Amino acid sequence: MQRTTTAVLVTVLLVAGSVGGVMALAPGAAPVGDTERQQSACDYQSLFDETIGSVVSVRTSSGQGSGFVYDAANATDTNATGDTYVVTNAHVVSGASEVEVEFDDGEFQSGSVVGRSAYADLAVVNVSDAPAGTTALSLADADPQRGERVAALGNPLGLEETITHGIVSGLNRTLPTQLGFEIPNVVQTDAPISPGNSGGPLVNCDGEVVGVNTAGIAQQGAENIGFAVSPSVVERVVPELVADGEFDYPFLGVRTTPVSPAIADANDLNRTAGLAVVSVLEDGPSADALQGATEIETVGDRSVPLGGDVILAIDGQQLRSGETLGTYLLTETQPGDTVDLTVLRDGEVRRVEVTVGERPGPMGA
């Protein structure tokens, strides 16, 4: 269960798979750092010229999206015959095994889908005969910062070679999907992202990929709210897609909700911290370690879990939201790992261990 502001996005998401300048210093001024300089000047014309050659259009029988050439030099190639890889969204390629890739020079090539992860909305396509001189974009070493200038590249509404710009508006968002699950650790931006942009890169002023565009909001009153899969998630998921054709998504098998004042009051808790365990999947990874709510009470227009554990931390990291838990599991663990959970149970703080499982495939994916 997520906060209300996140949950309302479920009905308004659009998935797009269907259709350096130099700044002069004032006399006597101290030099500025790289980050400050980047925020003060971003040459979007040069940025476009330097990056657009690595951006492609990805087409299937059911729609069209975008993608970008990815450097897979450090991944073990077991599924593909060529050495040019394109990263896009899983929802762009959908269930296709073969797609059509159009490069910036207008050349079309057949591409094979070597791996996809619906839960991360990422897919990798291999092209065995890419145009000469095709280069890969670099992935940023870390997630971007709020306020950082960015540009979204792709083919919105089929309009090729398009760039829009803005800033990073928020970090560590949880993005609901039409398949009923959520994507953690998503970057929010006000750079316009429209249908057809999905799978294209969100880049910083140095041309590094700081996100894979995945969705925008179409709702009256919502202006320029878009989302991109973060580089830390790309770095975690994509190499495994290249090497193995799949990604084993970490899974605890619990449904949680942040401890709100209403939940704290109903359960006689002395603090609003951690995640209340609403339910535990029978025979799931946490079945023998965690306890879910014993009943659900309606308070006003809200459902409030009664009883059950409250997860306060995972491996010593405090949990303030479901986003924190989802991001930690995805970026720091893998199935088979043992995590240490600090829980509040019957008024006492205790520690329990859970062996992380593999999340079952989503229904309808």
Short mmCIF file of N, CA, C and O in Angstrom, two decimals, residues 11-119:
data_model
loop_
_atom_site.label_atom_id
_atom_site.label_comp_id
_atom_site.label_asym_id
_atom_site.label_seq_id
_atom_site.Cartn_x
_atom_site.Cartn_y
_atom_site.Cartn_z
N THR A 11 -4.24 5.55 -12.28
CA THR A 11 -5.22 5.73 -13.34
C THR A 11 -4.78 6.73 -14.38
O THR A 11 -5.48 6.91 -15.38
N VAL A 12 -3.64 7.42 -14.17
CA VAL A 12 -3.30 8.49 -15.11
C VAL A 12 -1.98 8.25 -15.82
O VAL A 12 -1.52 9.12 -16.54
N LEU A 13 -1.36 7.10 -15.64
CA LEU A 13 -0.09 6.85 -16.29
C LEU A 13 -0.27 6.64 -17.78
O LEU A 13 -1.20 5.99 -18.22
N LEU A 14 0.64 7.20 -18.54
CA LEU A 14 0.71 6.92 -19.97
C LEU A 14 1.97 6.14 -20.21
O LEU A 14 3.05 6.57 -19.83
N VAL A 15 1.90 4.98 -20.84
CA VAL A 15 3.09 4.27 -21.25
C VAL A 15 3.30 4.56 -22.72
O VAL A 15 2.37 4.58 -23.50
N ALA A 16 4.58 4.81 -23.07
CA ALA A 16 4.84 5.35 -24.39
C ALA A 16 5.16 4.31 -25.43
O ALA A 16 5.50 4.63 -26.54
N GLY A 17 5.07 3.02 -25.10
CA GLY A 17 5.42 2.01 -26.09
C GLY A 17 4.37 1.83 -27.15
O GLY A 17 4.56 1.11 -28.10
N SER A 18 3.23 2.49 -27.04
CA SER A 18 2.15 2.29 -28.02
C SER A 18 2.11 3.38 -29.06
O SER A 18 1.16 3.51 -29.77
N VAL A 19 2.04 3.74 -29.60
CA VAL A 19 1.90 4.56 -30.79
C VAL A 19 3.17 4.45 -31.62
O VAL A 19 4.13 4.34 -31.10
N GLY A 20 28.94 21.71 -23.90
CA GLY A 20 29.12 22.29 -22.55
C GLY A 20 29.67 23.65 -22.64
O GLY A 20 30.77 23.82 -23.01
N GLY A 21 28.52 24.28 -22.31
CA GLY A 21 29.00 25.66 -22.44
C GLY A 21 29.95 26.05 -21.34
O GLY A 21 29.99 25.43 -20.29
N VAL A 22 30.73 27.11 -21.52
CA VAL A 22 31.66 27.61 -20.52
C VAL A 22 31.09 28.88 -19.94
O VAL A 22 30.69 29.80 -20.66
N MET A 23 31.06 28.99 -18.63
CA MET A 23 30.49 30.15 -17.97
C MET A 23 31.61 31.08 -17.54
O MET A 23 32.58 30.65 -16.90
N ALA A 24 31.49 32.35 -17.89
CA ALA A 24 32.49 33.32 -17.50
C ALA A 24 32.28 33.74 -16.05
O ALA A 24 31.14 33.90 -15.59
N LEU A 25 33.39 33.93 -15.30
CA LEU A 25 33.31 34.36 -13.91
C LEU A 25 33.39 35.87 -13.83
O LEU A 25 34.12 36.52 -14.58
N ALA A 26 32.62 36.43 -12.92
CA ALA A 26 32.71 37.86 -12.68
C ALA A 26 34.06 38.18 -12.07
O ALA A 26 34.66 37.34 -11.39
N PRO A 27 34.59 39.40 -12.31
CA PRO A 27 35.88 39.77 -11.74
C PRO A 27 35.89 39.55 -10.23
O PRO A 27 34.98 39.99 -9.52
N GLY A 28 36.89 38.82 -9.75
CA GLY A 28 37.03 38.61 -8.31
C GLY A 28 36.22 37.46 -7.77
O GLY A 28 36.32 37.13 -6.59
N ALA A 29 35.41 36.84 -8.63
CA ALA A 29 34.57 35.74 -8.14
C ALA A 29 35.39 34.47 -8.00
O ALA A 29 36.34 34.24 -8.74
N ALA A 30 35.01 33.66 -7.04
CA ALA A 30 35.70 32.39 -6.82
C ALA A 30 35.22 31.37 -7.84
O ALA A 30 34.06 31.41 -8.27
N PRO A 31 36.09 30.45 -8.27
CA PRO A 31 35.66 29.41 -9.21
C PRO A 31 34.54 28.57 -8.61
O PRO A 31 34.48 28.36 -7.40
N VAL A 32 33.68 28.09 -9.47
CA VAL A 32 32.59 27.24 -9.01
C VAL A 32 32.92 25.80 -9.30
O VAL A 32 33.74 25.48 -10.16
N GLY A 33 32.28 24.89 -8.55
CA GLY A 33 32.50 23.47 -8.75
C GLY A 33 31.80 22.98 -9.99
O GLY A 33 30.99 23.67 -10.61
N ASP A 34 32.09 21.71 -10.36
CA ASP A 34 31.51 21.13 -11.57
C ASP A 34 29.99 21.12 -11.50
O ASP A 34 29.31 21.42 -12.48
N THR A 35 29.43 20.73 -10.34
CA THR A 35 27.98 20.65 -10.23
C THR A 35 27.36 22.03 -10.36
O THR A 35 26.36 22.22 -11.07
N GLU A 36 27.94 23.03 -9.71
CA GLU A 36 27.40 24.39 -9.80
C GLU A 36 27.48 24.92 -11.22
O GLU A 36 26.56 25.57 -11.71
N ARG A 37 28.60 24.63 -11.91
CA ARG A 37 28.75 25.09 -13.28
C ARG A 37 27.71 24.43 -14.17
O ARG A 37 27.11 25.05 -15.04
N GLN A 38 27.47 23.14 -13.94
CA GLN A 38 26.51 22.42 -14.76
C GLN A 38 25.11 22.99 -14.60
O GLN A 38 24.37 23.10 -15.56
N GLN A 39 24.75 23.38 -13.37
CA GLN A 39 23.43 23.92 -13.15
C GLN A 39 23.29 25.32 -13.75
O GLN A 39 22.20 25.76 -14.07
N SER A 40 24.42 26.04 -13.90
CA SER A 40 24.36 27.41 -14.40
C SER A 40 24.35 27.47 -15.92
O SER A 40 23.89 28.45 -16.50
N ALA A 41 24.89 26.46 -16.57
CA ALA A 41 24.96 26.50 -18.02
C ALA A 41 24.81 25.09 -18.58
O ALA A 41 25.53 24.19 -18.19
N CYS A 42 23.85 24.92 -19.47
CA CYS A 42 23.67 23.63 -20.14
C CYS A 42 23.38 23.93 -21.60
O CYS A 42 22.34 24.52 -21.92
N ASP A 43 24.32 23.60 -22.46
CA ASP A 43 24.20 23.87 -23.88
C ASP A 43 23.39 22.74 -24.52
O ASP A 43 23.94 21.71 -24.92
N TYR A 44 22.08 22.93 -24.61
CA TYR A 44 21.21 21.85 -25.09
C TYR A 44 21.43 21.55 -26.57
O TYR A 44 21.23 20.42 -27.00
N GLN A 45 21.84 22.56 -27.35
CA GLN A 45 22.09 22.29 -28.76
C GLN A 45 23.28 21.34 -28.91
O GLN A 45 23.21 20.35 -29.66
N SER A 46 24.37 21.62 -28.18
CA SER A 46 25.52 20.73 -28.23
C SER A 46 25.21 19.37 -27.63
O SER A 46 25.65 18.33 -28.14
N LEU A 47 24.41 19.37 -26.56
CA LEU A 47 24.02 18.12 -25.92
C LEU A 47 23.25 17.23 -26.89
O LEU A 47 23.50 16.03 -26.99
N PHE A 48 22.33 17.83 -27.62
CA PHE A 48 21.56 17.09 -28.62
C PHE A 48 22.49 16.51 -29.69
O PHE A 48 22.40 15.32 -30.04
N ASP A 49 23.36 17.35 -30.22
CA ASP A 49 24.26 16.92 -31.30
C ASP A 49 25.16 15.76 -30.85
O ASP A 49 25.48 14.86 -31.64
N GLU A 50 25.57 15.77 -29.58
CA GLU A 50 26.50 14.77 -29.09
C GLU A 50 25.84 13.45 -28.72
O GLU A 50 26.51 12.42 -28.66
N THR A 51 24.54 13.47 -28.48
CA THR A 51 23.88 12.26 -27.96
C THR A 51 22.87 11.64 -28.90
O THR A 51 22.59 10.44 -28.80
N ILE A 52 22.29 12.41 -29.82
CA ILE A 52 21.17 11.91 -30.61
C ILE A 52 21.56 10.72 -31.49
O ILE A 52 20.71 9.87 -31.80
N GLY A 53 22.83 10.63 -31.88
CA GLY A 53 23.27 9.52 -32.70
C GLY A 53 23.19 8.18 -32.00
O GLY A 53 23.24 7.13 -32.64
N SER A 54 23.05 8.21 -30.66
CA SER A 54 22.96 6.97 -29.88
C SER A 54 21.52 6.62 -29.52
O SER A 54 21.28 5.61 -28.85
N VAL A 55 20.57 7.45 -29.96
CA VAL A 55 19.16 7.25 -29.64
C VAL A 55 18.47 6.59 -30.83
O VAL A 55 18.71 6.97 -31.98
N VAL A 56 17.61 5.61 -30.57
CA VAL A 56 16.97 4.86 -31.64
C VAL A 56 15.46 4.82 -31.43
O VAL A 56 14.96 5.14 -30.35
N SER A 57 14.78 4.43 -32.49
CA SER A 57 13.35 4.13 -32.42
C SER A 57 13.19 2.62 -32.38
O SER A 57 13.85 1.90 -33.14
N VAL A 58 12.34 2.12 -31.47
CA VAL A 58 12.09 0.69 -31.34
C VAL A 58 10.64 0.43 -31.72
O VAL A 58 9.73 1.01 -31.13
N ARG A 59 10.43 -0.44 -32.69
CA ARG A 59 9.08 -0.68 -33.20
C ARG A 59 8.72 -2.16 -33.13
O ARG A 59 9.53 -3.03 -33.42
N THR A 60 7.48 -2.40 -32.73
CA THR A 60 6.92 -3.75 -32.74
C THR A 60 5.61 -3.70 -33.53
O THR A 60 5.19 -2.63 -34.00
N SER A 61 4.98 -4.85 -33.67
CA SER A 61 3.72 -4.88 -34.41
C SER A 61 2.62 -4.13 -33.69
O SER A 61 1.61 -3.76 -34.29
N SER A 62 2.82 -3.87 -32.39
CA SER A 62 1.76 -3.22 -31.61
C SER A 62 2.05 -1.78 -31.24
O SER A 62 1.20 -1.10 -30.65
N GLY A 63 3.23 -1.28 -31.56
CA GLY A 63 3.50 0.10 -31.20
C GLY A 63 4.94 0.50 -31.40
O GLY A 63 5.73 -0.23 -32.01
N GLN A 64 5.28 1.66 -30.86
CA GLN A 64 6.60 2.24 -31.07
C GLN A 64 7.06 2.95 -29.82
O GLN A 64 6.27 3.57 -29.11
N GLY A 65 8.35 2.85 -29.53
CA GLY A 65 8.96 3.57 -28.43
C GLY A 65 10.36 4.00 -28.81
O GLY A 65 10.70 4.07 -29.99
N SER A 66 11.16 4.27 -27.81
CA SER A 66 12.53 4.73 -28.04
C SER A 66 13.50 3.82 -27.31
O SER A 66 13.12 2.92 -26.58
N GLY A 67 14.78 4.07 -27.51
CA GLY A 67 15.82 3.32 -26.84
C GLY A 67 17.15 4.03 -27.04
O GLY A 67 17.22 5.06 -27.74
N PHE A 68 18.21 3.48 -26.46
CA PHE A 68 19.53 4.07 -26.67
C PHE A 68 20.58 2.97 -26.64
O PHE A 68 20.39 1.91 -26.02
N VAL A 69 21.68 3.21 -27.34
CA VAL A 69 22.76 2.24 -27.42
C VAL A 69 23.50 2.20 -26.08
O VAL A 69 23.87 3.24 -25.52
N TYR A 70 23.69 0.99 -25.58
CA TYR A 70 24.23 0.76 -24.24
C TYR A 70 25.58 0.06 -24.34
O TYR A 70 25.80 -0.81 -25.18
N ASP A 71 26.49 0.45 -23.45
CA ASP A 71 27.81 -0.17 -23.41
C ASP A 71 27.75 -1.43 -22.55
O ASP A 71 27.65 -1.36 -21.33
N ALA A 72 27.77 -2.57 -23.19
CA ALA A 72 27.67 -3.86 -22.49
C ALA A 72 29.02 -4.54 -22.39
O ALA A 72 29.10 -5.76 -22.23
N ALA A 73 30.11 -3.78 -22.42
CA ALA A 73 31.44 -4.37 -22.46
C ALA A 73 31.73 -5.22 -21.23
O ALA A 73 32.48 -6.20 -21.31
N ASN A 74 31.11 -4.87 -20.09
CA ASN A 74 31.41 -5.60 -18.87
C ASN A 74 30.41 -6.71 -18.58
O ASN A 74 30.48 -7.36 -17.53
N ALA A 75 29.47 -6.92 -19.49
CA ALA A 75 28.47 -7.98 -19.28
C ALA A 75 28.90 -9.22 -20.06
O ALA A 75 29.52 -9.15 -21.12
N THR A 76 28.56 -10.38 -19.53
CA THR A 76 28.87 -11.64 -20.20
C THR A 76 27.77 -11.95 -21.20
O THR A 76 26.60 -12.07 -20.84
N ASP A 77 28.13 -12.07 -22.46
CA ASP A 77 27.15 -12.29 -23.50
C ASP A 77 26.95 -13.79 -23.74
O ASP A 77 27.85 -14.48 -24.21
N THR A 78 25.76 -14.28 -23.41
CA THR A 78 25.48 -15.69 -23.66
C THR A 78 24.28 -15.89 -24.57
O THR A 78 24.05 -16.97 -25.07
N ASN A 79 23.52 -14.81 -24.81
CA ASN A 79 22.26 -14.97 -25.54
C ASN A 79 22.26 -14.36 -26.94
O ASN A 79 21.37 -14.61 -27.72
N ALA A 80 23.22 -13.49 -27.23
CA ALA A 80 23.16 -12.75 -28.48
C ALA A 80 24.40 -12.99 -29.32
O ALA A 80 25.43 -13.43 -28.84
N THR A 81 24.29 -12.71 -30.61
CA THR A 81 25.38 -12.99 -31.53
C THR A 81 26.18 -11.75 -31.88
O THR A 81 27.30 -11.86 -32.37
N GLY A 82 25.64 -10.57 -31.67
CA GLY A 82 26.34 -9.34 -32.01
C GLY A 82 26.85 -8.64 -30.77
O GLY A 82 26.81 -9.16 -29.68
N ASP A 83 27.32 -7.40 -30.97
CA ASP A 83 27.89 -6.69 -29.84
C ASP A 83 27.30 -5.30 -29.67
O ASP A 83 27.86 -4.47 -28.98
N THR A 84 26.18 -5.01 -30.32
CA THR A 84 25.50 -3.74 -30.14
C THR A 84 24.20 -3.99 -29.39
O THR A 84 23.36 -4.77 -29.81
N TYR A 85 24.06 -3.31 -28.24
CA TYR A 85 22.89 -3.50 -27.40
C TYR A 85 22.12 -2.20 -27.26
O TYR A 85 22.71 -1.11 -27.17
N VAL A 86 20.84 -2.33 -27.23
CA VAL A 86 19.94 -1.19 -27.05
C VAL A 86 19.12 -1.43 -25.79
O VAL A 86 18.53 -2.50 -25.61
N VAL A 87 19.07 -0.42 -24.93
CA VAL A 87 18.22 -0.47 -23.74
C VAL A 87 16.92 0.26 -24.04
O VAL A 87 16.93 1.34 -24.64
N THR A 88 15.82 -0.32 -23.63
CA THR A 88 14.51 0.31 -23.78
C THR A 88 13.65 -0.14 -22.61
O THR A 88 14.15 -0.72 -21.63
N ASN A 89 12.35 0.12 -22.67
CA ASN A 89 11.42 -0.34 -21.63
C ASN A 89 10.87 -1.72 -21.97
O ASN A 89 10.67 -2.05 -23.14
N ALA A 90 10.56 -2.49 -20.94
CA ALA A 90 9.91 -3.77 -21.15
C ALA A 90 8.55 -3.58 -21.80
O ALA A 90 8.13 -4.38 -22.64
N HIS A 91 7.83 -2.52 -21.43
CA HIS A 91 6.50 -2.34 -22.01
C HIS A 91 6.57 -1.90 -23.47
O HIS A 91 5.59 -2.03 -24.20
N VAL A 92 7.72 -1.41 -23.91
CA VAL A 92 7.87 -1.04 -25.32
C VAL A 92 7.94 -2.30 -26.18
O VAL A 92 7.28 -2.40 -27.22
N VAL A 93 8.75 -3.28 -25.76
CA VAL A 93 8.87 -4.51 -26.55
C VAL A 93 7.75 -5.49 -26.25
O VAL A 93 7.50 -6.42 -27.03
N SER A 94 7.06 -5.28 -25.11
CA SER A 94 5.93 -6.13 -24.73
C SER A 94 6.36 -7.60 -24.79
O SER A 94 7.38 -7.98 -24.23
N GLY A 95 5.60 -8.45 -25.48
CA GLY A 95 5.94 -9.86 -25.55
C GLY A 95 6.72 -10.25 -26.78
O GLY A 95 6.92 -11.45 -27.05
N ALA A 96 7.19 -9.28 -27.55
CA ALA A 96 7.88 -9.56 -28.81
C ALA A 96 9.26 -10.18 -28.57
O ALA A 96 9.93 -9.87 -27.59
N SER A 97 9.67 -11.05 -29.48
CA SER A 97 11.03 -11.59 -29.45
C SER A 97 11.92 -10.89 -30.48
O SER A 97 13.14 -10.89 -30.35
N GLU A 98 11.29 -10.32 -31.51
CA GLU A 98 12.01 -9.57 -32.54
C GLU A 98 11.38 -8.19 -32.68
O GLU A 98 10.15 -8.06 -32.63
N VAL A 99 12.21 -7.17 -32.85
CA VAL A 99 11.72 -5.80 -33.03
C VAL A 99 12.47 -5.16 -34.19
O VAL A 99 13.47 -5.69 -34.68
N GLU A 100 11.99 -4.02 -34.60
CA GLU A 100 12.65 -3.24 -35.65
C GLU A 100 13.28 -2.01 -35.00
O GLU A 100 12.62 -1.30 -34.25
N VAL A 101 14.56 -1.80 -35.27
CA VAL A 101 15.29 -0.69 -34.68
C VAL A 101 15.70 0.28 -35.78
O VAL A 101 16.35 -0.12 -36.76
N GLU A 102 15.32 1.55 -35.62
CA GLU A 102 15.73 2.58 -36.56
C GLU A 102 16.77 3.46 -35.91
O GLU A 102 16.53 4.06 -34.85
N PHE A 103 17.93 3.55 -36.54
CA PHE A 103 19.00 4.38 -36.01
C PHE A 103 18.86 5.82 -36.49
O PHE A 103 18.04 6.13 -37.36
N ASP A 104 19.69 6.69 -35.93
CA ASP A 104 19.56 8.12 -36.20
C ASP A 104 19.75 8.46 -37.67
O ASP A 104 19.17 9.43 -38.17
N ASP A 105 20.54 7.67 -38.39
CA ASP A 105 20.78 7.96 -39.81
C ASP A 105 19.65 7.44 -40.70
O ASP A 105 19.73 7.53 -41.93
N GLY A 106 18.60 6.89 -40.10
CA GLY A 106 17.46 6.40 -40.87
C GLY A 106 17.56 4.94 -41.25
O GLY A 106 16.64 4.38 -41.86
N GLU A 107 18.67 4.28 -40.90
CA GLU A 107 18.85 2.88 -41.24
C GLU A 107 18.05 1.98 -40.29
O GLU A 107 18.07 2.18 -39.07
N PHE A 108 17.36 1.01 -40.85
CA PHE A 108 16.58 0.06 -40.06
C PHE A 108 17.36 -1.25 -39.92
O PHE A 108 18.00 -1.70 -40.87
N GLN A 109 17.29 -1.84 -38.74
CA GLN A 109 17.89 -3.14 -38.50
C GLN A 109 16.94 -3.98 -37.66
O GLN A 109 16.16 -3.45 -36.86
N SER A 110 17.00 -5.30 -37.85
CA SER A 110 16.24 -6.20 -37.00
C SER A 110 16.97 -6.37 -35.68
O SER A 110 18.20 -6.45 -35.64
N GLY A 111 16.21 -6.42 -34.61
CA GLY A 111 16.80 -6.60 -33.30
C GLY A 111 16.14 -7.76 -32.56
O GLY A 111 14.93 -8.00 -32.71
N SER A 112 16.93 -8.48 -31.77
CA SER A 112 16.42 -9.59 -30.97
C SER A 112 16.34 -9.16 -29.52
O SER A 112 17.31 -8.61 -28.97
N VAL A 113 15.21 -9.40 -28.88
CA VAL A 113 15.05 -9.09 -27.47
C VAL A 113 15.77 -10.18 -26.68
O VAL A 113 15.36 -11.33 -26.67
N VAL A 114 16.88 -9.81 -26.01
CA VAL A 114 17.68 -10.81 -25.29
C VAL A 114 17.28 -10.91 -23.83
O VAL A 114 17.66 -11.87 -23.14
N GLY A 115 16.52 -9.95 -23.32
CA GLY A 115 16.09 -10.02 -21.93
C GLY A 115 15.17 -8.88 -21.59
O GLY A 115 15.20 -7.82 -22.22
N ARG A 116 14.30 -9.12 -20.60
CA ARG A 116 13.39 -8.08 -20.15
C ARG A 116 13.02 -8.32 -18.69
O ARG A 116 13.01 -9.47 -18.22
N SER A 117 12.73 -7.25 -17.97
CA SER A 117 12.25 -7.33 -16.60
C SER A 117 11.05 -6.41 -16.48
O SER A 117 11.20 -5.18 -16.48
N ALA A 118 9.85 -7.00 -16.40
CA ALA A 118 8.64 -6.19 -16.28
C ALA A 118 8.66 -5.39 -15.00
O ALA A 118 8.21 -4.23 -14.95
N TYR A 119 9.20 -5.96 -13.90
CA TYR A 119 9.18 -5.28 -12.60
C TYR A 119 10.04 -4.03 -12.59
O TYR A 119 9.77 -3.10 -11.84
#
